[in-house]
């Protein structure tokens, strides 16, 4: 008899997964290993930045008082008494109508309070003239204007990206505390599956879900262990899942989650004593996505259909991994766009359409990326976002404003918003 499943809303399914995503702990890493990790401690400025008043341009450091009265008809002369390169310090303060030639980033000499850019001067032997007065502080980067000592720079829970690395290096964070990365296990189920290198034979397809999920994990910097492909045989699949759970922090299986005679994931969960959080979600594609938990470890049962598998990973697995690492913004960012072609298909469930977004005619527009059934592969390759169409609609026409979830974004948002 076919099992009757009650679908739950997408936001409820996301919430259930996140409530069971357990921390993997913390560890200390070197700065050159920090990219893609999640800060487990706040980053505090150890000193002012800049650490001294400095020049943002190549030019001349002067006292602003000496520029008073300068004009096109009254050019004021200055004599150059030295040169200050980046990393160098002037040997003596400047006096009346004196200047230092100064390079970008160099510390202002004592008593100087203004920088005159080269293009604002007319050079003479041993000096230059100016034709306008300057105010104190003009063309100066002041000590502490970027960050003050003791200032909170980045909160714990933030994902470390290249800009973060630059900031950490600026303040001397050679080592830092981060969330541990979980280790994933991947198992592709289905008697119909062939290896990528195999020749096609009648009734068989190549396993695309396994390599795809590995790539999705790599994009997050997550180590994974592949448990290969397993035929639709209950005892064998159960043994593999049980072994994987003893070796990894969570497991992703593909296939075997529908309600056919050869779909064994529900039976495997029952044999292992796992608690099923949900086994049907009110979404397309991927309505049969199933998630269970056993001894604090999540078991993600994703669809065997590639597009449904891809979407299930992005909606449920990705934010769970980020939460395990302590990330405070684990969800895909959202933006609005103009739908650029009709999508007349009815939506009894919330629909996630693989799509591309771009700027056109001064607008952010979104186009379905091609063939959009759950077993599609080509649209995954072309898409850079998911168009979100709420349930209960009869279709959308070109020109409608829709929500997009951005795939592959380096930083996310704190709350689920669709």
mmCIF file of C-alpha atoms in Angstrom:
data_model
loop_
_atom_site.group_PDB
_atom_site.id
_atom_site.type_symbol
_atom_site.label_atom_id
_atom_site.label_comp_id
_atom_site.label_asym_id
_atom_site.label_seq_id
_atom_site.Cartn_x
_atom_site.Cartn_y
_atom_site.Cartn_z
ATOM 1 C CA UNK A 1 0.000 0.000 0.000
ATOM 2 C CA UNK A 2 1.299 3.470 -0.891
ATOM 3 C CA UNK A 3 2.278 5.520 2.169
ATOM 4 C CA UNK A 4 0.285 8.724 2.570
ATOM 5 C CA UNK A 5 2.475 11.632 3.600
ATOM 6 C CA UNK A 6 1.393 15.015 4.881
ATOM 7 C CA UNK A 7 3.481 17.863 3.435
ATOM 8 C CA UNK A 8 4.697 20.595 5.761
ATOM 9 C CA UNK A 9 5.451 24.208 4.729
ATOM 10 C CA UNK A 10 8.995 24.997 3.594
ATOM 11 C CA UNK A 11 9.666 27.419 6.449
ATOM 12 C CA UNK A 12 8.552 24.804 8.976
ATOM 13 C CA UNK A 13 10.878 22.233 7.408
ATOM 14 C CA UNK A 14 13.801 24.671 7.474
ATOM 15 C CA UNK A 15 13.095 25.466 11.111
ATOM 16 C CA UNK A 16 12.979 21.764 12.040
ATOM 17 C CA UNK A 17 16.358 21.135 10.425
ATOM 18 C CA UNK A 18 17.980 24.143 12.061
ATOM 19 C CA UNK A 19 16.697 23.177 15.503
ATOM 20 C CA UNK A 20 18.606 19.878 15.172
ATOM 21 C CA UNK A 21 21.822 21.227 13.616
ATOM 22 C CA UNK A 22 24.304 20.711 16.456
ATOM 23 C CA UNK A 23 27.563 22.604 16.882
ATOM 24 C CA UNK A 24 30.696 20.767 15.805
ATOM 25 C CA UNK A 25 32.805 22.659 18.349
ATOM 26 C CA UNK A 26 35.672 25.102 17.912
ATOM 27 C CA UNK A 27 39.354 25.016 17.063
ATOM 28 C CA UNK A 28 42.297 27.358 16.506
ATOM 29 C CA UNK A 29 43.625 27.907 12.975
ATOM 30 C CA UNK A 30 46.289 30.049 11.355
ATOM 31 C CA UNK A 31 45.217 33.087 9.378
ATOM 32 C CA UNK A 32 46.156 31.478 6.057
ATOM 33 C CA UNK A 33 43.721 28.658 6.872
ATOM 34 C CA UNK A 34 40.882 30.944 7.934
ATOM 35 C CA UNK A 35 39.121 31.670 4.636
ATOM 36 C CA UNK A 36 35.614 30.180 4.587
ATOM 37 C CA UNK A 37 35.611 29.463 8.317
ATOM 38 C CA UNK A 38 33.249 30.966 10.884
ATOM 39 C CA UNK A 39 34.573 33.170 13.685
ATOM 40 C CA UNK A 40 33.994 31.721 17.136
ATOM 41 C CA UNK A 41 35.150 34.918 18.853
ATOM 42 C CA UNK A 42 34.574 38.612 18.203
ATOM 43 C CA UNK A 43 37.379 40.515 16.521
ATOM 44 C CA UNK A 44 38.461 43.611 18.466
ATOM 45 C CA UNK A 45 40.745 46.346 17.153
ATOM 46 C CA UNK A 46 44.113 45.997 18.908
ATOM 47 C CA UNK A 47 45.187 49.512 17.912
ATOM 48 C CA UNK A 48 44.041 52.513 15.907
ATOM 49 C CA UNK A 49 43.903 52.321 12.109
ATOM 50 C CA UNK A 50 45.555 54.262 10.696
ATOM 51 C CA UNK A 51 48.017 54.113 13.613
ATOM 52 C CA UNK A 52 49.180 57.688 12.817
ATOM 53 C CA UNK A 53 48.128 60.669 10.718
ATOM 54 C CA UNK A 54 49.223 59.877 7.169
ATOM 55 C CA UNK A 55 49.057 61.074 3.590
ATOM 56 C CA UNK A 56 46.479 59.458 1.272
ATOM 57 C CA UNK A 57 48.255 60.881 -1.785
ATOM 58 C CA UNK A 58 51.668 61.619 -3.226
ATOM 59 C CA UNK A 59 52.286 65.304 -2.598
ATOM 60 C CA UNK A 60 53.763 67.796 -0.138
ATOM 61 C CA UNK A 61 53.151 68.025 3.614
ATOM 62 C CA UNK A 62 52.802 71.631 4.803
ATOM 63 C CA UNK A 63 51.402 73.752 7.621
ATOM 64 C CA UNK A 64 47.982 75.020 6.523
ATOM 65 C CA UNK A 65 48.625 78.404 8.158
ATOM 66 C CA UNK A 66 51.385 79.027 5.620
ATOM 67 C CA UNK A 67 48.949 78.747 2.716
ATOM 68 C CA UNK A 68 46.791 81.706 3.835
ATOM 69 C CA UNK A 69 46.235 84.287 1.101
ATOM 70 C CA UNK A 70 47.315 82.047 -1.770
ATOM 71 C CA UNK A 71 45.515 82.721 -5.066
ATOM 72 C CA UNK A 72 46.062 82.752 -8.789
ATOM 73 C CA UNK A 73 47.392 86.288 -8.497
ATOM 74 C CA UNK A 74 49.340 85.609 -5.319
ATOM 75 C CA UNK A 75 51.162 82.271 -5.559
ATOM 76 C CA UNK A 76 52.720 81.293 -2.238
ATOM 77 C CA UNK A 77 56.153 79.606 -2.422
ATOM 78 C CA UNK A 78 57.414 76.717 -0.253
ATOM 79 C CA UNK A 79 60.846 75.183 0.033
ATOM 80 C CA UNK A 80 61.218 71.406 0.173
ATOM 81 C CA UNK A 81 63.433 70.269 3.052
ATOM 82 C CA UNK A 82 63.229 66.510 2.598
ATOM 83 C CA UNK A 83 61.320 63.467 1.394
ATOM 84 C CA UNK A 84 59.253 60.925 3.344
ATOM 85 C CA UNK A 85 58.550 57.560 1.731
ATOM 86 C CA UNK A 86 55.992 55.032 3.020
ATOM 87 C CA UNK A 87 57.399 53.456 6.163
ATOM 88 C CA UNK A 88 59.770 56.349 6.810
ATOM 89 C CA UNK A 89 59.584 59.080 9.460
ATOM 90 C CA UNK A 90 60.695 62.722 9.096
ATOM 91 C CA UNK A 91 63.852 63.619 11.009
ATOM 92 C CA UNK A 92 62.636 67.060 12.090
ATOM 93 C CA UNK A 93 59.434 69.155 12.142
ATOM 94 C CA UNK A 94 58.734 71.678 9.403
ATOM 95 C CA UNK A 95 58.969 75.410 9.835
ATOM 96 C CA UNK A 96 57.398 78.428 8.161
ATOM 97 C CA UNK A 97 56.886 77.978 4.381
ATOM 98 C CA UNK A 98 58.685 74.622 4.508
ATOM 99 C CA UNK A 99 57.424 71.306 3.132
ATOM 100 C CA UNK A 100 58.290 67.641 2.864
ATOM 101 C CA UNK A 101 57.765 65.701 -0.327
ATOM 102 C CA UNK A 102 55.551 62.859 0.979
ATOM 103 C CA UNK A 103 54.381 59.571 -0.511
ATOM 104 C CA UNK A 104 51.058 57.777 -0.143
ATOM 105 C CA UNK A 105 50.768 56.113 3.256
ATOM 106 C CA UNK A 106 53.655 57.963 4.840
ATOM 107 C CA UNK A 107 53.353 59.506 8.301
ATOM 108 C CA UNK A 108 52.941 63.278 8.401
ATOM 109 C CA UNK A 109 55.946 65.103 9.838
ATOM 110 C CA UNK A 110 55.631 66.976 13.123
ATOM 111 C CA UNK A 111 53.713 70.298 12.823
ATOM 112 C CA UNK A 112 52.362 69.463 9.334
ATOM 113 C CA UNK A 113 48.570 69.326 9.134
ATOM 114 C CA UNK A 114 47.824 69.365 5.376
ATOM 115 C CA UNK A 115 48.875 67.547 2.218
ATOM 116 C CA UNK A 116 49.028 69.371 -1.105
ATOM 117 C CA UNK A 117 48.732 66.966 -4.048
ATOM 118 C CA UNK A 118 51.372 67.216 -6.767
ATOM 119 C CA UNK A 119 48.810 68.363 -9.327
ATOM 120 C CA UNK A 120 47.892 71.315 -7.082
ATOM 121 C CA UNK A 121 51.423 72.735 -7.245
ATOM 122 C CA UNK A 122 53.810 74.337 -9.666
ATOM 123 C CA UNK A 123 57.284 73.022 -9.015
ATOM 124 C CA UNK A 124 60.330 75.316 -8.778
ATOM 125 C CA UNK A 125 63.994 74.623 -8.133
ATOM 126 C CA UNK A 126 64.105 73.446 -4.528
ATOM 127 C CA UNK A 127 60.391 73.994 -3.986
ATOM 128 C CA UNK A 128 56.959 74.763 -5.419
ATOM 129 C CA UNK A 129 54.151 77.321 -5.328
ATOM 130 C CA UNK A 130 50.422 76.965 -4.626
ATOM 131 C CA UNK A 131 47.500 79.099 -5.813
ATOM 132 C CA UNK A 132 44.858 78.323 -3.149
ATOM 133 C CA UNK A 133 44.739 78.228 0.630
ATOM 134 C CA UNK A 134 44.384 74.865 2.436
ATOM 135 C CA UNK A 135 42.522 74.090 5.627
ATOM 136 C CA UNK A 136 43.968 72.041 8.469
ATOM 137 C CA UNK A 137 43.294 68.356 7.856
ATOM 138 C CA UNK A 138 42.807 68.688 4.110
ATOM 139 C CA UNK A 139 44.003 65.566 2.275
ATOM 140 C CA UNK A 140 44.971 63.828 5.538
ATOM 141 C CA UNK A 141 44.022 60.350 6.763
ATOM 142 C CA UNK A 142 43.715 60.754 10.514
ATOM 143 C CA UNK A 143 44.819 58.338 13.180
ATOM 144 C CA UNK A 144 41.948 56.019 14.113
ATOM 145 C CA UNK A 145 39.539 57.232 11.430
ATOM 146 C CA UNK A 146 39.068 53.671 10.106
ATOM 147 C CA UNK A 147 39.011 51.868 13.468
ATOM 148 C CA UNK A 148 39.644 52.815 17.087
ATOM 149 C CA UNK A 149 41.537 50.658 19.553
ATOM 150 C CA UNK A 150 39.061 48.454 21.445
ATOM 151 C CA UNK A 151 36.344 48.790 18.780
ATOM 152 C CA UNK A 152 34.267 45.701 17.903
ATOM 153 C CA UNK A 153 35.117 45.006 14.267
ATOM 154 C CA UNK A 154 33.438 41.680 13.493
ATOM 155 C CA UNK A 155 30.966 39.703 15.570
ATOM 156 C CA UNK A 156 31.403 36.046 16.444
ATOM 157 C CA UNK A 157 29.459 33.919 13.998
ATOM 158 C CA UNK A 158 30.625 35.830 10.911
ATOM 159 C CA UNK A 159 31.893 33.970 7.867
ATOM 160 C CA UNK A 160 35.490 34.826 7.014
ATOM 161 C CA UNK A 161 35.864 36.142 3.439
ATOM 162 C CA UNK A 162 38.882 37.841 1.783
ATOM 163 C CA UNK A 163 37.977 41.246 3.227
ATOM 164 C CA UNK A 164 37.814 39.705 6.686
ATOM 165 C CA UNK A 165 41.255 38.191 6.157
ATOM 166 C CA UNK A 166 42.652 41.628 5.305
ATOM 167 C CA UNK A 167 41.185 43.049 8.509
ATOM 168 C CA UNK A 168 42.501 40.191 10.625
ATOM 169 C CA UNK A 169 45.973 40.643 9.147
ATOM 170 C CA UNK A 170 45.857 44.402 9.795
ATOM 171 C CA UNK A 171 45.327 43.803 13.498
ATOM 172 C CA UNK A 172 47.818 40.986 13.872
ATOM 173 C CA UNK A 173 45.452 38.041 14.246
ATOM 174 C CA UNK A 174 47.950 35.380 13.200
ATOM 175 C CA UNK A 175 45.757 32.743 14.849
ATOM 176 C CA UNK A 176 42.057 32.772 15.604
ATOM 177 C CA UNK A 177 39.301 30.606 17.010
ATOM 178 C CA UNK A 178 36.761 29.277 14.520
ATOM 179 C CA UNK A 179 33.967 26.744 14.352
ATOM 180 C CA UNK A 180 35.040 23.250 13.343
ATOM 181 C CA UNK A 181 33.974 22.184 9.895
ATOM 182 C CA UNK A 182 31.721 19.122 9.945
ATOM 183 C CA UNK A 183 32.557 16.114 7.792
ATOM 184 C CA UNK A 184 29.828 14.945 5.421
ATOM 185 C CA UNK A 185 29.034 11.487 4.134
ATOM 186 C CA UNK A 186 27.455 10.979 0.701
ATOM 187 C CA UNK A 187 25.619 7.888 -0.558
ATOM 188 C CA UNK A 188 23.849 7.685 -3.910
ATOM 189 C CA UNK A 189 21.200 4.966 -4.053
ATOM 190 C CA UNK A 190 19.533 3.406 -7.065
ATOM 191 C CA UNK A 191 19.947 0.229 -9.075
ATOM 192 C CA UNK A 192 19.740 2.373 -12.198
ATOM 193 C CA UNK A 193 22.959 4.283 -11.451
ATOM 194 C CA UNK A 194 26.187 4.011 -13.418
ATOM 195 C CA UNK A 195 29.572 5.515 -12.627
ATOM 196 C CA UNK A 196 30.499 8.705 -14.488
ATOM 197 C CA UNK A 197 33.045 6.803 -16.593
ATOM 198 C CA UNK A 198 30.654 4.004 -17.586
ATOM 199 C CA UNK A 199 29.055 3.690 -20.998
ATOM 200 C CA UNK A 200 25.293 4.057 -21.049
ATOM 201 C CA UNK A 201 23.221 0.882 -21.291
ATOM 202 C CA UNK A 202 19.430 0.534 -21.591
ATOM 203 C CA UNK A 203 17.588 1.512 -18.420
ATOM 204 C CA UNK A 204 20.625 3.050 -16.736
ATOM 205 C CA UNK A 205 21.768 6.641 -16.047
ATOM 206 C CA UNK A 206 25.045 8.068 -14.822
ATOM 207 C CA UNK A 207 25.246 9.208 -11.196
ATOM 208 C CA UNK A 208 25.189 13.017 -11.367
ATOM 209 C CA UNK A 209 23.921 13.692 -7.845
ATOM 210 C CA UNK A 210 26.990 12.383 -6.028
ATOM 211 C CA UNK A 211 29.516 14.576 -7.881
ATOM 212 C CA UNK A 212 27.120 17.545 -7.734
ATOM 213 C CA UNK A 213 26.755 17.343 -3.954
ATOM 214 C CA UNK A 214 30.511 16.945 -3.558
ATOM 215 C CA UNK A 215 30.909 20.170 -5.537
ATOM 216 C CA UNK A 216 28.271 21.947 -3.435
ATOM 217 C CA UNK A 217 30.160 20.892 -0.323
ATOM 218 C CA UNK A 218 33.515 21.946 -1.783
ATOM 219 C CA UNK A 219 32.072 25.382 -2.501
ATOM 220 C CA UNK A 220 31.549 25.619 1.268
ATOM 221 C CA UNK A 221 34.979 24.175 2.078
ATOM 222 C CA UNK A 222 33.409 21.057 3.605
ATOM 223 C CA UNK A 223 35.236 17.730 3.595
ATOM 224 C CA UNK A 224 33.178 14.777 2.457
ATOM 225 C CA UNK A 225 33.523 11.021 2.340
ATOM 226 C CA UNK A 226 31.845 9.253 -0.532
ATOM 227 C CA UNK A 227 30.228 5.911 0.181
ATOM 228 C CA UNK A 228 29.700 5.368 -3.505
ATOM 229 C CA UNK A 229 26.578 4.011 -5.090
ATOM 230 C CA UNK A 230 24.312 1.363 -3.654
ATOM 231 C CA UNK A 231 21.690 -0.711 -5.414
ATOM 232 C CA UNK A 232 18.147 -0.689 -4.087
ATOM 233 C CA UNK A 233 18.736 -3.412 -1.528
ATOM 234 C CA UNK A 234 17.578 -2.741 2.031
ATOM 235 C CA UNK A 235 20.188 -4.656 4.039
ATOM 236 C CA UNK A 236 23.127 -3.292 2.047
ATOM 237 C CA UNK A 237 21.913 0.299 2.190
ATOM 238 C CA UNK A 238 21.250 0.050 5.919
ATOM 239 C CA UNK A 239 24.762 -1.231 6.608
ATOM 240 C CA UNK A 240 26.342 1.570 4.572
ATOM 241 C CA UNK A 241 24.310 4.293 6.281
ATOM 242 C CA UNK A 242 25.100 2.829 9.700
ATOM 243 C CA UNK A 243 28.819 2.729 8.908
ATOM 244 C CA UNK A 244 28.767 6.285 7.573
ATOM 245 C CA UNK A 245 27.066 7.621 10.692
ATOM 246 C CA UNK A 246 29.907 6.212 12.796
ATOM 247 C CA UNK A 247 32.484 8.094 10.710
ATOM 248 C CA UNK A 248 30.975 11.469 9.765
ATOM 249 C CA UNK A 249 29.014 14.325 11.328
ATOM 250 C CA UNK A 250 26.022 14.054 8.998
ATOM 251 C CA UNK A 251 25.029 12.070 5.948
ATOM 252 C CA UNK A 252 23.398 12.959 2.652
ATOM 253 C CA UNK A 253 21.674 10.240 0.667
ATOM 254 C CA UNK A 254 20.143 10.717 -2.763
ATOM 255 C CA UNK A 255 17.274 8.651 -4.057
ATOM 256 C CA UNK A 256 15.147 6.168 -2.172
ATOM 257 C CA UNK A 257 12.864 8.745 -0.559
ATOM 258 C CA UNK A 258 9.735 8.389 -2.674
ATOM 259 C CA UNK A 259 6.935 5.921 -1.949
ATOM 260 C CA UNK A 260 7.720 3.204 -4.473
ATOM 261 C CA UNK A 261 8.528 -0.423 -3.737
ATOM 262 C CA UNK A 262 12.276 0.221 -4.129
ATOM 263 C CA UNK A 263 12.505 3.380 -2.024
ATOM 264 C CA UNK A 264 14.141 2.180 1.175
ATOM 265 C CA UNK A 265 15.140 5.304 3.093
ATOM 266 C CA UNK A 266 12.049 5.328 5.337
ATOM 267 C CA UNK A 267 12.679 1.674 6.217
ATOM 268 C CA UNK A 268 16.380 2.382 6.883
ATOM 269 C CA UNK A 269 15.500 5.200 9.266
ATOM 270 C CA UNK A 270 13.101 2.894 11.072
ATOM 271 C CA UNK A 271 15.688 0.121 11.373
ATOM 272 C CA UNK A 272 18.276 2.526 12.775
ATOM 273 C CA UNK A 273 15.827 4.104 15.208
ATOM 274 C CA UNK A 274 16.178 7.576 13.676
ATOM 275 C CA UNK A 275 13.548 10.216 14.347
ATOM 276 C CA UNK A 276 12.033 11.485 11.103
ATOM 277 C CA UNK A 277 11.604 15.272 11.243
ATOM 278 C CA UNK A 278 9.563 15.348 8.032
ATOM 279 C CA UNK A 279 9.118 13.197 4.934
ATOM 280 C CA UNK A 280 7.278 15.567 2.607
ATOM 281 C CA UNK A 281 7.598 19.302 2.027
ATOM 282 C CA UNK A 282 5.085 21.548 0.265
ATOM 283 C CA UNK A 283 7.585 22.510 -2.440
ATOM 284 C CA UNK A 284 8.462 21.793 -6.068
ATOM 285 C CA UNK A 285 10.861 20.335 -6.911
ATOM 286 C CA UNK A 286 11.858 18.098 -4.000
ATOM 287 C CA UNK A 287 8.561 17.494 -2.214
ATOM 288 C CA UNK A 288 9.762 14.042 -1.078
ATOM 289 C CA UNK A 289 12.817 15.493 0.702
ATOM 290 C CA UNK A 290 13.140 13.660 3.999
ATOM 291 C CA UNK A 291 15.238 14.574 7.024
ATOM 292 C CA UNK A 292 15.826 12.495 10.128
ATOM 293 C CA UNK A 293 18.062 12.738 13.176
ATOM 294 C CA UNK A 294 19.887 10.010 15.096
ATOM 295 C CA UNK A 295 22.115 10.590 18.121
ATOM 296 C CA UNK A 296 22.363 14.258 17.275
ATOM 297 C CA UNK A 297 23.382 13.658 13.646
ATOM 298 C CA UNK A 298 21.246 14.760 10.729
ATOM 299 C CA UNK A 299 20.374 12.379 7.898
ATOM 300 C CA UNK A 300 19.365 14.254 4.764
ATOM 301 C CA UNK A 301 17.353 12.157 2.334
ATOM 302 C CA UNK A 302 17.376 14.134 -0.895
ATOM 303 C CA UNK A 303 15.516 13.274 -4.057
ATOM 304 C CA UNK A 304 17.173 11.221 -6.770
ATOM 305 C CA UNK A 305 16.044 13.780 -9.344
ATOM 306 C CA UNK A 306 18.971 16.175 -9.939
ATOM 307 C CA UNK A 307 17.125 19.504 -9.760
ATOM 308 C CA UNK A 308 15.198 18.410 -6.685
ATOM 309 C CA UNK A 309 18.432 17.161 -5.113
ATOM 310 C CA UNK A 310 20.250 20.429 -5.845
ATOM 311 C CA UNK A 311 17.405 22.541 -4.430
ATOM 312 C CA UNK A 312 17.072 20.380 -1.330
ATOM 313 C CA UNK A 313 20.753 20.840 -0.583
ATOM 314 C CA UNK A 314 20.627 24.623 -0.924
ATOM 315 C CA UNK A 315 17.459 25.010 1.155
ATOM 316 C CA UNK A 316 18.163 22.546 3.968
ATOM 317 C CA UNK A 317 21.705 21.142 4.000
ATOM 318 C CA UNK A 318 23.652 24.346 3.380
ATOM 319 C CA UNK A 319 22.148 26.414 6.234
ATOM 320 C CA UNK A 320 22.441 23.441 8.599
ATOM 321 C CA UNK A 321 26.166 23.110 7.850
ATOM 322 C CA UNK A 322 26.701 26.806 8.466
ATOM 323 C CA UNK A 323 24.846 26.603 11.771
ATOM 324 C CA UNK A 324 26.984 23.622 12.815
ATOM 325 C CA UNK A 325 30.001 25.893 12.348
ATOM 326 C CA UNK A 326 28.370 28.669 14.398
ATOM 327 C CA UNK A 327 27.423 30.992 11.521
ATOM 328 C CA UNK A 328 24.939 33.729 12.471
ATOM 329 C CA UNK A 329 23.788 34.321 8.866
ATOM 330 C CA UNK A 330 23.240 30.864 7.361
ATOM 331 C CA UNK A 331 20.467 31.508 4.833
ATOM 332 C CA UNK A 332 20.665 32.427 1.155
ATOM 333 C CA UNK A 333 20.195 36.170 0.576
ATOM 334 C CA UNK A 334 17.025 37.288 -1.183
ATOM 335 C CA UNK A 335 16.300 40.080 -3.631
ATOM 336 C CA UNK A 336 13.410 41.098 -5.866
ATOM 337 C CA UNK A 337 13.425 40.964 -9.658
ATOM 338 C CA UNK A 338 11.109 41.368 -12.618
ATOM 339 C CA UNK A 339 10.027 38.068 -14.192
ATOM 340 C CA UNK A 340 11.115 38.308 -17.838
ATOM 341 C CA UNK A 341 8.915 35.606 -19.311
ATOM 342 C CA UNK A 342 5.575 33.993 -18.542
ATOM 343 C CA UNK A 343 5.502 31.087 -16.122
ATOM 344 C CA UNK A 344 1.974 29.773 -16.391
ATOM 345 C CA UNK A 345 2.380 26.496 -14.533
ATOM 346 C CA UNK A 346 0.075 26.320 -11.472
ATOM 347 C CA UNK A 347 1.673 26.178 -8.026
ATOM 348 C CA UNK A 348 -0.159 23.978 -5.537
ATOM 349 C CA UNK A 349 3.140 23.980 -3.601
ATOM 350 C CA UNK A 350 5.806 26.688 -3.264
ATOM 351 C CA UNK A 351 7.946 26.445 -6.375
ATOM 352 C CA UNK A 352 11.702 27.037 -6.687
ATOM 353 C CA UNK A 353 12.660 27.603 -10.322
ATOM 354 C CA UNK A 354 16.269 27.392 -11.435
ATOM 355 C CA UNK A 355 16.911 30.722 -13.067
ATOM 356 C CA UNK A 356 19.403 33.407 -14.046
ATOM 357 C CA UNK A 357 19.313 37.024 -12.952
ATOM 358 C CA UNK A 358 20.896 39.951 -14.748
ATOM 359 C CA UNK A 359 20.526 43.694 -15.328
ATOM 360 C CA UNK A 360 18.447 44.640 -18.347
ATOM 361 C CA UNK A 361 16.783 47.942 -19.232
ATOM 362 C CA UNK A 362 17.835 49.336 -15.861
ATOM 363 C CA UNK A 363 16.117 46.535 -13.947
ATOM 364 C CA UNK A 364 17.081 43.324 -12.201
ATOM 365 C CA UNK A 365 15.337 40.673 -14.257
ATOM 366 C CA UNK A 366 15.005 36.911 -13.822
ATOM 367 C CA UNK A 367 14.597 34.238 -16.468
ATOM 368 C CA UNK A 368 13.939 30.522 -15.942
ATOM 369 C CA UNK A 369 17.159 28.742 -16.898
ATOM 370 C CA UNK A 370 15.520 26.258 -19.247
ATOM 371 C CA UNK A 371 13.891 22.878 -18.781
ATOM 372 C CA UNK A 372 12.492 22.970 -15.250
ATOM 373 C CA UNK A 373 11.189 19.550 -14.316
ATOM 374 C CA UNK A 374 12.610 17.956 -11.179
ATOM 375 C CA UNK A 375 14.766 15.564 -13.211
ATOM 376 C CA UNK A 376 16.384 18.409 -15.179
ATOM 377 C CA UNK A 377 20.157 18.806 -15.205
ATOM 378 C CA UNK A 378 20.736 21.496 -17.838
ATOM 379 C CA UNK A 379 18.949 24.251 -15.897
ATOM 380 C CA UNK A 380 21.116 23.627 -12.821
ATOM 381 C CA UNK A 381 24.222 24.320 -14.867
ATOM 382 C CA UNK A 382 22.808 27.543 -16.301
ATOM 383 C CA UNK A 383 21.169 28.976 -13.186
ATOM 384 C CA UNK A 384 22.603 31.426 -10.665
ATOM 385 C CA UNK A 385 19.478 31.846 -8.520
ATOM 386 C CA UNK A 386 16.141 30.335 -7.577
ATOM 387 C CA UNK A 387 12.916 32.142 -8.420
ATOM 388 C CA UNK A 388 10.493 31.679 -5.524
ATOM 389 C CA UNK A 389 6.818 31.416 -6.462
ATOM 390 C CA UNK A 390 4.426 31.082 -3.494
ATOM 391 C CA UNK A 391 1.855 28.303 -3.384
ATOM 392 C CA UNK A 392 -1.737 28.841 -4.348
ATOM 393 C CA UNK A 393 -1.053 30.794 -7.532
ATOM 394 C CA UNK A 394 -2.283 29.925 -11.016
ATOM 395 C CA UNK A 395 0.823 31.216 -12.720
ATOM 396 C CA UNK A 396 2.854 34.359 -13.260
ATOM 397 C CA UNK A 397 3.081 36.655 -16.262
ATOM 398 C CA UNK A 398 6.089 38.542 -17.593
ATOM 399 C CA UNK A 399 6.532 41.788 -15.643
ATOM 400 C CA UNK A 400 5.524 40.360 -12.267
ATOM 401 C CA UNK A 401 7.854 41.138 -9.353
ATOM 402 C CA UNK A 402 9.198 37.931 -7.823
ATOM 403 C CA UNK A 403 11.634 36.976 -5.075
ATOM 404 C CA UNK A 404 15.023 35.421 -5.857
ATOM 405 C CA UNK A 405 17.318 33.358 -3.640
ATOM 406 C CA UNK A 406 20.949 33.903 -4.665
ATOM 407 C CA UNK A 407 22.936 30.715 -5.148
ATOM 408 C CA UNK A 408 26.606 30.633 -4.166
ATOM 409 C CA UNK A 409 26.624 33.909 -2.265
ATOM 410 C CA UNK A 410 29.633 34.168 0.020
ATOM 411 C CA UNK A 411 27.680 35.757 2.864
ATOM 412 C CA UNK A 412 24.104 35.094 3.883
ATOM 413 C CA UNK A 413 21.304 36.519 5.993
ATOM 414 C CA UNK A 414 20.263 35.838 9.556
ATOM 415 C CA UNK A 415 16.637 34.851 8.986
ATOM 416 C CA UNK A 416 14.703 32.644 6.589
ATOM 417 C CA UNK A 417 12.649 35.145 4.615
ATOM 418 C CA UNK A 418 10.518 33.249 2.074
#
